[in-house]
Each structure stands twice: as C-alpha cells, then as structure tokens.
Coordinates of C-alpha atoms and ligand atoms in Angstrom, one line a residue:
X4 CA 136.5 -39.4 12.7
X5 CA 138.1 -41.8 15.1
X6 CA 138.2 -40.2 18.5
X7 CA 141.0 -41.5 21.0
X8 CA 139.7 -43.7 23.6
X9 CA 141.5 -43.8 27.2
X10 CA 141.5 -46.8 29.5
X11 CA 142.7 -46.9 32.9
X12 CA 144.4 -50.2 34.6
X13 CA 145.8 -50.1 38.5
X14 CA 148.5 -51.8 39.9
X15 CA 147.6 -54.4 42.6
X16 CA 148.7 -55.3 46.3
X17 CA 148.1 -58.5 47.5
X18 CA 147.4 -58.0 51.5
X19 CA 147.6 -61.8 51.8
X20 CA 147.2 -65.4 50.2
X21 CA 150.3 -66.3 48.2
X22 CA 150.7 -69.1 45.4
X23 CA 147.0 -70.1 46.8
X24 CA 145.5 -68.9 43.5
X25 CA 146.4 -71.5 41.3
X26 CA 145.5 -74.2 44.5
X27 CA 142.1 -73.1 43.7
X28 CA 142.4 -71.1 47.4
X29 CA 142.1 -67.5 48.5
X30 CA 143.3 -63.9 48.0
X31 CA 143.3 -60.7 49.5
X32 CA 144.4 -57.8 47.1
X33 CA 143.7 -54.1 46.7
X34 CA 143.6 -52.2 43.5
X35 CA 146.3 -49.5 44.1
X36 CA 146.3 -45.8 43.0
X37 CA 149.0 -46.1 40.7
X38 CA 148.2 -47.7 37.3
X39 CA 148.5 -47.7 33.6
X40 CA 146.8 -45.2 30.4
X41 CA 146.4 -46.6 27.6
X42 CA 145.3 -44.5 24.7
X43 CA 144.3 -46.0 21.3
X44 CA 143.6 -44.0 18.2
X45 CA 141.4 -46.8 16.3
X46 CA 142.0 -46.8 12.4
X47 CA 140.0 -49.3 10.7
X48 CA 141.9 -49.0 7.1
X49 CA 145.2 -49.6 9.0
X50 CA 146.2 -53.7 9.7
X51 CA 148.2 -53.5 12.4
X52 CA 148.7 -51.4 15.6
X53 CA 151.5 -48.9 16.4
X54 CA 152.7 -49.3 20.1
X55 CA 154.9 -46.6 22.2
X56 CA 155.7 -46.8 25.7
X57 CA 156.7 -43.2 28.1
X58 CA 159.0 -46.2 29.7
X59 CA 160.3 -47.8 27.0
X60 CA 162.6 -46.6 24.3
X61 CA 161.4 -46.6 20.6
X62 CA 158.2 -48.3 19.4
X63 CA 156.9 -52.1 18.1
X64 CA 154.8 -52.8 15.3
X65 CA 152.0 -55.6 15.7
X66 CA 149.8 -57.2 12.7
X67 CA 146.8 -58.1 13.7
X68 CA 147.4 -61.7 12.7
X69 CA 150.1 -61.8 15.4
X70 CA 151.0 -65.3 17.1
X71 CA 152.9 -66.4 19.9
X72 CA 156.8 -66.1 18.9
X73 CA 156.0 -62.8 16.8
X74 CA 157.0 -60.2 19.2
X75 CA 158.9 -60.3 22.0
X76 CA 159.9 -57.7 25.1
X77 CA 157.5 -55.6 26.2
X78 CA 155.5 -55.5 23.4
X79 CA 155.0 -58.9 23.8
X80 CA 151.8 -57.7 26.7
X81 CA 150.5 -56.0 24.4
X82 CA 150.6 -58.3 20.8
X83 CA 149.3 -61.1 23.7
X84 CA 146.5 -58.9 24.2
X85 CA 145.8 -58.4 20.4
X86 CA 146.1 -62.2 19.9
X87 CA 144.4 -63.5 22.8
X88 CA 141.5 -61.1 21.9
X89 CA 141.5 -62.7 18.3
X90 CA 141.3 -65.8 19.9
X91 CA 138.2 -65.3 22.0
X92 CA 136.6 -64.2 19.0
X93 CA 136.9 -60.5 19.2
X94 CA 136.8 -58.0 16.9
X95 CA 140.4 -55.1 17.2
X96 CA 141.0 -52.6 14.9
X97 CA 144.5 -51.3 14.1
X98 CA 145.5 -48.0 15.0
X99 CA 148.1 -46.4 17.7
X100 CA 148.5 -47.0 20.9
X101 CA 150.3 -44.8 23.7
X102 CA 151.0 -46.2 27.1
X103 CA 151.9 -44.1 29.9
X104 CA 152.5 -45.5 33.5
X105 CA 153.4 -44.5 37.4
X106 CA 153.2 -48.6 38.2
X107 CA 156.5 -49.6 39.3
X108 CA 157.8 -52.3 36.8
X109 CA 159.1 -55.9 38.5
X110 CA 158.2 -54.7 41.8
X111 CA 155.5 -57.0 42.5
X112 CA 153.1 -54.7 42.2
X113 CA 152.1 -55.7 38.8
X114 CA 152.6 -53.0 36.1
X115 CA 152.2 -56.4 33.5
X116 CA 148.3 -57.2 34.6
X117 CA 148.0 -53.1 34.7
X118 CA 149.4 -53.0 30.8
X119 CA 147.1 -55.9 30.1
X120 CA 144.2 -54.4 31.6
X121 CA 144.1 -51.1 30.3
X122 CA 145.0 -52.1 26.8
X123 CA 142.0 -54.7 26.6
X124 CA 139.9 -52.1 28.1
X125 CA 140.8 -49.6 25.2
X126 CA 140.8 -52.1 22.1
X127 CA 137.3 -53.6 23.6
X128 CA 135.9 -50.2 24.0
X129 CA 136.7 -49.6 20.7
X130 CA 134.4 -52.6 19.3
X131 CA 131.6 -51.6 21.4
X132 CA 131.7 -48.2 20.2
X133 CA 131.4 -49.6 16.5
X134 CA 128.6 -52.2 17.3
X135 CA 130.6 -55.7 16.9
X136 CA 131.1 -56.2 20.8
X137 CA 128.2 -56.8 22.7
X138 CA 128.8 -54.1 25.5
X139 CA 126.9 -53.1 28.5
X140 CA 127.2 -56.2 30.7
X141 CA 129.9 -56.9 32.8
X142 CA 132.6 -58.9 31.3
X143 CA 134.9 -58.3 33.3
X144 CA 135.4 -62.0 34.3
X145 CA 136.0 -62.9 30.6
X146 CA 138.9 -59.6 30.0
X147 CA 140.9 -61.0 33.1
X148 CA 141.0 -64.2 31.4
X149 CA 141.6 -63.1 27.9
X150 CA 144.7 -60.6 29.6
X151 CA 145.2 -64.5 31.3
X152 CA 145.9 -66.0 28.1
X153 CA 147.9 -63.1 26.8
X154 CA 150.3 -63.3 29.6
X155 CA 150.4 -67.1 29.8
X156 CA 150.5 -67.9 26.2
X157 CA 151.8 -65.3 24.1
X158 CA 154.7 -63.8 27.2
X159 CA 155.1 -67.2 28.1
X160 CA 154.6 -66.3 32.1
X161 CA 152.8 -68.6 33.7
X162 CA 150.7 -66.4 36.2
X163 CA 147.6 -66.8 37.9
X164 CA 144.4 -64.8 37.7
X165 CA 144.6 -62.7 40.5
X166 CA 146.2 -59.7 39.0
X167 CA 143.8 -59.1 36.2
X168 CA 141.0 -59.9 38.6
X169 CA 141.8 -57.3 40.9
X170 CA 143.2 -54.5 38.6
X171 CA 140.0 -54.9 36.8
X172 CA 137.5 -55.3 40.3
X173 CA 139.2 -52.9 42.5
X174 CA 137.2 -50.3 44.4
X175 CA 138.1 -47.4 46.4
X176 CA 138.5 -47.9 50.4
X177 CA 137.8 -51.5 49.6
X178 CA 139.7 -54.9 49.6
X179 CA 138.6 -57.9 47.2
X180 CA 138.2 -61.7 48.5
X181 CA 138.7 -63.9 45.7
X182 CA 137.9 -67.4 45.5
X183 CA 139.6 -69.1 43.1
X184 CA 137.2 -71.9 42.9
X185 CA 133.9 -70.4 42.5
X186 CA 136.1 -66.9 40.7
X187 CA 133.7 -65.0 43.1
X188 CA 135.1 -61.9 44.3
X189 CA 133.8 -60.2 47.7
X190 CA 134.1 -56.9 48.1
X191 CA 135.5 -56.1 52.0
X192 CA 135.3 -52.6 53.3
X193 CA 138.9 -51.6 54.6
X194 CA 138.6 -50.4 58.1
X195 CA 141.4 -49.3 59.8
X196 CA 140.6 -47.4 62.7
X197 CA 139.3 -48.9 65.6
X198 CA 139.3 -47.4 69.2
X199 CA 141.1 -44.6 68.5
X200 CA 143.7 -46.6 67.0
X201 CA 144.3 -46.0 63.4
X202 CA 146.4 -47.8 61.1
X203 CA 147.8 -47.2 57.4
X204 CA 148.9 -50.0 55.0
X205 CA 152.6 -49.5 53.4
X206 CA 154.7 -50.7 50.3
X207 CA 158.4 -51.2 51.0
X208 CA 159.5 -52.3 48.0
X209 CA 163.4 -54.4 48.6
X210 CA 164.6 -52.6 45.0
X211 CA 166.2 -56.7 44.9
X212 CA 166.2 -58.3 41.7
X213 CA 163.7 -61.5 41.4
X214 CA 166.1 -63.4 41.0
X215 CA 165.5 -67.3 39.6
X216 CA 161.7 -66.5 39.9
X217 CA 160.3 -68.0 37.3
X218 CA 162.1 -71.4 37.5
X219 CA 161.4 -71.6 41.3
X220 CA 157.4 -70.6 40.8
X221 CA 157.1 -73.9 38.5
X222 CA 158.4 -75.3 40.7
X223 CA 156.1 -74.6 43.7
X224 CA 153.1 -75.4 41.1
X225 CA 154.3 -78.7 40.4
X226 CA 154.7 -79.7 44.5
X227 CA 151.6 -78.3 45.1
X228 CA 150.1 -80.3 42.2
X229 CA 152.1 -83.5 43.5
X230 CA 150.8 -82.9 46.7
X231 CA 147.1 -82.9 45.8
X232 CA 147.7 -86.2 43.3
X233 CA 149.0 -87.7 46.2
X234 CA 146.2 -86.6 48.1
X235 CA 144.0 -88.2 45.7
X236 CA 142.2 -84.8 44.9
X237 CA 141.9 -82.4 42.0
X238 CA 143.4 -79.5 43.9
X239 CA 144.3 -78.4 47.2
X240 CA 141.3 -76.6 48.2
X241 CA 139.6 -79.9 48.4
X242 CA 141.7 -81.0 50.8
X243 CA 141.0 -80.8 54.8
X244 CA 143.2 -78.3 56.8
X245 CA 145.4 -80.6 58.1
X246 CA 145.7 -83.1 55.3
X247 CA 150.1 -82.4 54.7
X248 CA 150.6 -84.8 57.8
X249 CA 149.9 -87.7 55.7
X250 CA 152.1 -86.5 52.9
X251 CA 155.0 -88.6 53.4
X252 CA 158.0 -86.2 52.0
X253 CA 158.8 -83.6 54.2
X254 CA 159.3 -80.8 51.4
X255 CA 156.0 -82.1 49.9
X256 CA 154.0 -81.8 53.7
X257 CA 155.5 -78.2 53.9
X258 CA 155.0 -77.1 50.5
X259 CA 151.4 -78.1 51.2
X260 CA 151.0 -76.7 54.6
X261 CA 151.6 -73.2 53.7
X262 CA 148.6 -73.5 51.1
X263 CA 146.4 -74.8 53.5
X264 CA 147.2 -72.6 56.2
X265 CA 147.7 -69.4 53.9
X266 CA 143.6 -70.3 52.6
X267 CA 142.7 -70.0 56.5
X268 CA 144.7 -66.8 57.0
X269 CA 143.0 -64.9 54.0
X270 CA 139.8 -65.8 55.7
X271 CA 140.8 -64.4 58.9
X272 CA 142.2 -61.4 57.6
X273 CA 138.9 -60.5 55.3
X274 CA 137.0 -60.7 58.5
X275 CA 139.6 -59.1 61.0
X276 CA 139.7 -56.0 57.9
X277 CA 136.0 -55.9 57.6
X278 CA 135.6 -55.6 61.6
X279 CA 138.6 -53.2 62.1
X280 CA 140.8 -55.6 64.4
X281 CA 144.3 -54.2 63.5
X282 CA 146.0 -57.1 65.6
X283 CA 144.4 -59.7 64.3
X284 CA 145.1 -59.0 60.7
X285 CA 148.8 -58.1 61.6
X286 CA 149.1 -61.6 63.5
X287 CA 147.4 -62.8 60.4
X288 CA 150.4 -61.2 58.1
X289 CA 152.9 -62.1 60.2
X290 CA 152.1 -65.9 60.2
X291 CA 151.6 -65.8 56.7
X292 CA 155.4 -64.4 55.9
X293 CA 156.6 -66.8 58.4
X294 CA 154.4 -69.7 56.3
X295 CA 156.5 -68.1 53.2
X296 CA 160.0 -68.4 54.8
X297 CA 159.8 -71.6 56.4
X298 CA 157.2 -73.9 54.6
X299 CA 157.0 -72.4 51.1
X300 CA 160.6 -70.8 50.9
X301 CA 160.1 -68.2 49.0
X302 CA 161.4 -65.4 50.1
X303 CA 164.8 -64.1 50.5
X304 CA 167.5 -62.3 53.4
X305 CA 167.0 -59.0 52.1
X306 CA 162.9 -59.4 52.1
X307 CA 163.0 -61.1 55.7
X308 CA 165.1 -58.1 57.2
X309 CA 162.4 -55.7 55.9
X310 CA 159.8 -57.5 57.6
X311 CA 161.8 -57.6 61.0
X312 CA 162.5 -54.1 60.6
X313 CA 159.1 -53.1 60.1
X314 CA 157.6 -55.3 63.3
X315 CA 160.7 -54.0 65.2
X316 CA 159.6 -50.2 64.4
X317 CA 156.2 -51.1 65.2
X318 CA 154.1 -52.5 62.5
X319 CA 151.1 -54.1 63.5
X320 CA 152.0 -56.7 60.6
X321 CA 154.5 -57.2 57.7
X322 CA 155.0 -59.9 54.8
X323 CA 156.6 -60.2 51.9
X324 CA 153.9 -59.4 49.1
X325 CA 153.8 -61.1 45.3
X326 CA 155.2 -64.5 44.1
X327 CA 158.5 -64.2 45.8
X328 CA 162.2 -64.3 45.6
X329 CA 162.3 -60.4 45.8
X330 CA 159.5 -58.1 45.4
X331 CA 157.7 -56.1 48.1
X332 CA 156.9 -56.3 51.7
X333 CA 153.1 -55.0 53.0
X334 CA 152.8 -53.7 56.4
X335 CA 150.1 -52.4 58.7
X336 CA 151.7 -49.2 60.4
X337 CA 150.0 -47.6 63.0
X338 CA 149.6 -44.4 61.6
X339 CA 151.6 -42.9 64.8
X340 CA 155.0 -44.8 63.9
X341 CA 154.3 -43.9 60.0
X342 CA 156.7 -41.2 59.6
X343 CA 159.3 -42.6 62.3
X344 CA 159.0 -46.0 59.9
X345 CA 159.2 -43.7 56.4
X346 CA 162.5 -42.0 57.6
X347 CA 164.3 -44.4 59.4
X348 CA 163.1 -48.2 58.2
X349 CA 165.7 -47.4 54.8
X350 CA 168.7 -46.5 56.3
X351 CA 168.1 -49.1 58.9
X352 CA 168.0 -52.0 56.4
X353 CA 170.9 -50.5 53.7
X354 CA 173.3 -50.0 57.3
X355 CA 173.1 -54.0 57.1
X356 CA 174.1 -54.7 53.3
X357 CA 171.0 -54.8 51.7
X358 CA 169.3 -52.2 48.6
X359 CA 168.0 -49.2 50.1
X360 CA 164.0 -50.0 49.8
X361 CA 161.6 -47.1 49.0
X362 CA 158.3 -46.8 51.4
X363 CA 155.0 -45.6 50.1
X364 CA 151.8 -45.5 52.4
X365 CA 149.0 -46.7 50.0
X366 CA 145.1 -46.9 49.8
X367 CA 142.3 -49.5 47.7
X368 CA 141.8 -47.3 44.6
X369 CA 139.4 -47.5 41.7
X370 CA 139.6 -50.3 39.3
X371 CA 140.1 -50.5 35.6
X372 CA 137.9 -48.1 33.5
X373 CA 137.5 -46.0 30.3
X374 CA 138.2 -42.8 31.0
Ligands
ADP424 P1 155.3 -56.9 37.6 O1 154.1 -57.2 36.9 O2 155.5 -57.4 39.0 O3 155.6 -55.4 37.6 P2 156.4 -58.5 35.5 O4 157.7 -59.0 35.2 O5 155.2 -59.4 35.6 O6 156.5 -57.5 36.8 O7 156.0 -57.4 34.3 C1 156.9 -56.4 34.0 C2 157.0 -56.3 32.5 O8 155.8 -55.8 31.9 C3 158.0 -55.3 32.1 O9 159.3 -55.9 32.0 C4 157.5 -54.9 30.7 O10 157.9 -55.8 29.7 C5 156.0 -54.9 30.8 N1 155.5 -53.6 31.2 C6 154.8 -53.3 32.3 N2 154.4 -52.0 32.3 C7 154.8 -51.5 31.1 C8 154.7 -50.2 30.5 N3 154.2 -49.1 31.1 N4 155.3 -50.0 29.3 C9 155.9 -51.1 28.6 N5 156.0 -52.3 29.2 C10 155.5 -52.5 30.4
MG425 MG1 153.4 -59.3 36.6

C-alpha cells in the first residue's frame, strides 16, 4: 500500500526588514492563509517522480538523479527540491506528485518558498514514514535550508532564507522575528487593537511586472557586501548604526544606510506589534518605504502611489513589501477606513495610469505541516 501523503506550505508577508536578511539583520514576516498542497503518492519500484501543477499546463518528469541544468520552468522548484534533498543525504522515493495552490504567483508573496516547503514536507514525510529519516525533532531549520539550496542552486535564484523560514515557522495570530545571525526566530503576538482602536493588516498587490529584478537584487548584494569590506567587517550587522557616514561613495553610504536603519525599524516594529501601538509600527512602515525609495531604490512609481494612496485614505502605515521593483504594498488600516480603502484605493490608483491593484485584508496563519 502506499497511502498519499499531504503537506501544507503558506505564502509569506514580510511586515518589515527588506534586503536585511542576507546583511545578517532582521525580519518581520507573517505566514499567510493562503498556501500550497502538495500530495505525493510514494512508489518505491518507480525511479523518478511525476509532477502536475492545477496552475500549470501539462506535467514534468524528474529522475531522481536529477542535477542542476536538468529541468527547467516550474518544475525546476520542485527537481531543486529532489536534488537538494539528495544532497543533504536524504532518502526520496519516486512516485506522483500533485500541487494545488491559492498563493498568488510573482506577487511577492512567495508561492516559490510555499512550493518548496510543502513539497519537502511531503517527500520528507514520506522517509519518516518508512524508517530512513530520523523524524520527530524539529528540523525545520535544516528543510528551509535544503528548500535554500533548491532555490539557489538548482533555479538559479539567489534568495535569502526568510521565505522558507517563515512559511515553515508561521503561527496563527502571530508574527516571526528573525535574526539572521543567530537564525533565531521569535515568535511576536500580533496585537492590533488598542484603546478601542483596531487595526487590520492589508495586501495591495500593484499587478506590475518585476521588472529587471533579478539583475538589480545582485546588485544591492554586492554594495552591501562592498560596503561592509570597506567597513572592515564580515557583514553589516557588525557594523554600528551610523557607520555609512564614513563610507566615502554616496551610493555606497545610502545603500548602507537603509540596512542599518531597516535592522532598527524591525526592532521597533516587533516591539510596537507586541505592545499594540498602531502608530508606532505605522511610523515604523512608513520610514521603512521611504528607506526603500530613497536610500535603497528599489521600488518603483506605480508601488510609491499605492503607498501614498493608502496613507492618504488613512492607513496607519504602508510599504512596499518583498525584494522590490514591483510586488506588493503592506498597510495597517484602521479597520474603520477598511472598506472605504477596499472600494475606492483601486480606482483611485488605475484613474492615474497605473494596473488596477487587488486588496485583500490578511491574518498570521499556520505554518507548513502534514496534513
Ligand atoms: P514569488 O515567490 O514571489 O511568488 P517567484 O518568481 O519567486 O515569485 O516564484 C514564482 C515561480 O514559482 C513561478 O513562476 C513558478 O515557476 C513557481 N511556482 C510557484 N507556485 C507554483 C505552483 N503552484 N505550481 C507550479 N509552479 C509554481
Ligand atoms: Mg519567490
């Protein structure tokens, strides 16, 4: 018999702390209620695994002995996942696979770490079930790594570990402080009601195309990485707060600034979410999207007009959410304003030439498990 096995994998929202987690900084994302089934039929006579996607047409093929260059498109997650599993030293059975998904795909929400995540869960389940994975403790730490490596190495993305960490860690009702130094994650309570104010986060998501996002992330590594050899350091989270003003370029300084500031904000805005002070994790936001506009410059017209809607229709905060150049925007709505916001904050932003964004009021949802 070989029972189906179903895993579970959320998308993720980061509330703040952009392009700080490969500086070694600090993040603040939720797990989302949206997120990605994977279902694996296990066959152990079979050598390689039959893949089909509910959003993709027709199906891929992957040997178990797959390497980087074998398979590319979307199948590429999920032969990254097979490989990097390999790799570690893991035991995966062929078999099928099914993967169905209500993550939005390239709208910085990430349906890739969700795909990663839930097939990893499934395949690892799998060797537990038949006695050649350890099981029982937590190895969570060691999956978002593996669906790391998959991503990096076999896609050929060059992404940081926050999106496994938090698809994989997220709670209901509850935010996640990462450090990227230590890899400790915190779990924050989300309070937002305070004095009879209440508040409710929101995805507008621009509907832009990233466009040149890849080329322009590398590119933000490498400054950042010039700006800590410079410093004399290993990374920028050795360096003190205000350690860009003796960068001598001025793209360098700024570059650097927005890490160093960004790391601060997180902190604030885990603390201000934690204690239920609405206006000090919106001025938090704000700063931080300003940080990404002017210092970092990362984000784009479209994106920017979102935000200004949103603060101009009463958000307590709004910034541009994900690695940039397109994406989503994350605002804190007083829950008041929410349904003014949801019906006019569209029409508002396509009136002055832009895609007509989508909004969704979210909330921290489970993290990745077999269901
Ligand atoms: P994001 O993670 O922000 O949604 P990425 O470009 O990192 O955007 O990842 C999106 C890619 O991941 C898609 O183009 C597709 O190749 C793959 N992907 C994500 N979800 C699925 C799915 N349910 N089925 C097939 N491929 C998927
Ligand atoms: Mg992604």
């Amino acid at each position: 018999m070989n029972p189906t096995i179903r895993a579970y994998a959320p998308g993720r929202l980061n509330l703040i702390g952009e392009h700080t987690d490969y500086n070694l900084g600090y993040a603040l994302p939720i797990a989302l209620q949206v997120g990605t089934v994977a279902e694996y039929t296990p066959d152990p006579a079979a050598r390689d695994l039959t893949v089909v996607s509910d959003s993709e047409p027709g199906g891929v093929t992957i040997g178990l002995d797959t390497a980087p260059g074998d398979v590319g498109g979307w199948g590429a997650y999920v032969a990254g996942c097979v490989w990097a599993l390999r790799t570690a030293g893991r035991e995966v059975a062929g078999g099928r696979l099914h993967i169905g998904s209500d993550v939005p795909v390239g709208s910085g929400l990430s349906s890739s770490a969700a795909l990663e995540c839930a097939v990893l869960l499934a395949l690892r389940a799998r060797a537990e079930r038949a006695g050649s994975a350890p099981g029982g403790g937590d190895d969570r730490h060691a999956l978002a790594r593996i669906a790391q490596r998959a991503e990096n190495d076999y896609v050929g993305a060059p992404t940081g570990l926050l999106d496994q960490l938090a698809s994989l860690y997220g709670r209901p009702d509850t935010a996640l402080l990462i450090d990227f130094r230590s890899l400790a994650v915190t779990n924050v309570p989300v309070r937002l009601a305070r004095d009879g104010a209440d508040a409710t986060l929101v995805v507008i998501d621009s509907k832009a195309p990233h466009r040149h996002a890849v080329g322009e992330y590398a590119a933000r590594r490498g400054a950042c990485e010039e700006a800590a050899a410079r410093l004399g350091l290993p990374s920028l989270r050795e360096a003190p707060a205000d350690a860009w003003r003796s960068l001598r370029d001025e793209v360098i300084q700024r570059r650097a600034r927005h890490v160093l500031t960004e790391n601060e904000r997180v902190l604030v805005a885990a603390e201000a979410l934690r204690n239920g002070e609405l206006e000090v994790l919106g001025r938090a936001m704000d700063a931080s999207h300003a940080s990404m506009r002017d210092d970092f410059e990362i984000t784009t017209p479209g994106i920017d007009h979102i935000v200004d809607t949103a603060r101009g229709m009463g958000a307590l905060g709004a910034r541009m959410t994900g690695g940039g150049f397109g994406g989503s925007v994350v605002a804190v709505v007083p829950t008041a304003v929410l349904g003014h916001l949801e019906a006019r904050l569209p029409e508002v932003v396509e009136a002055a030439g832009f895609p007509r964004p989508t909004v969704r009021a979210v909330r921290p949802g489970a993290g990745a498990h077999v269901v």
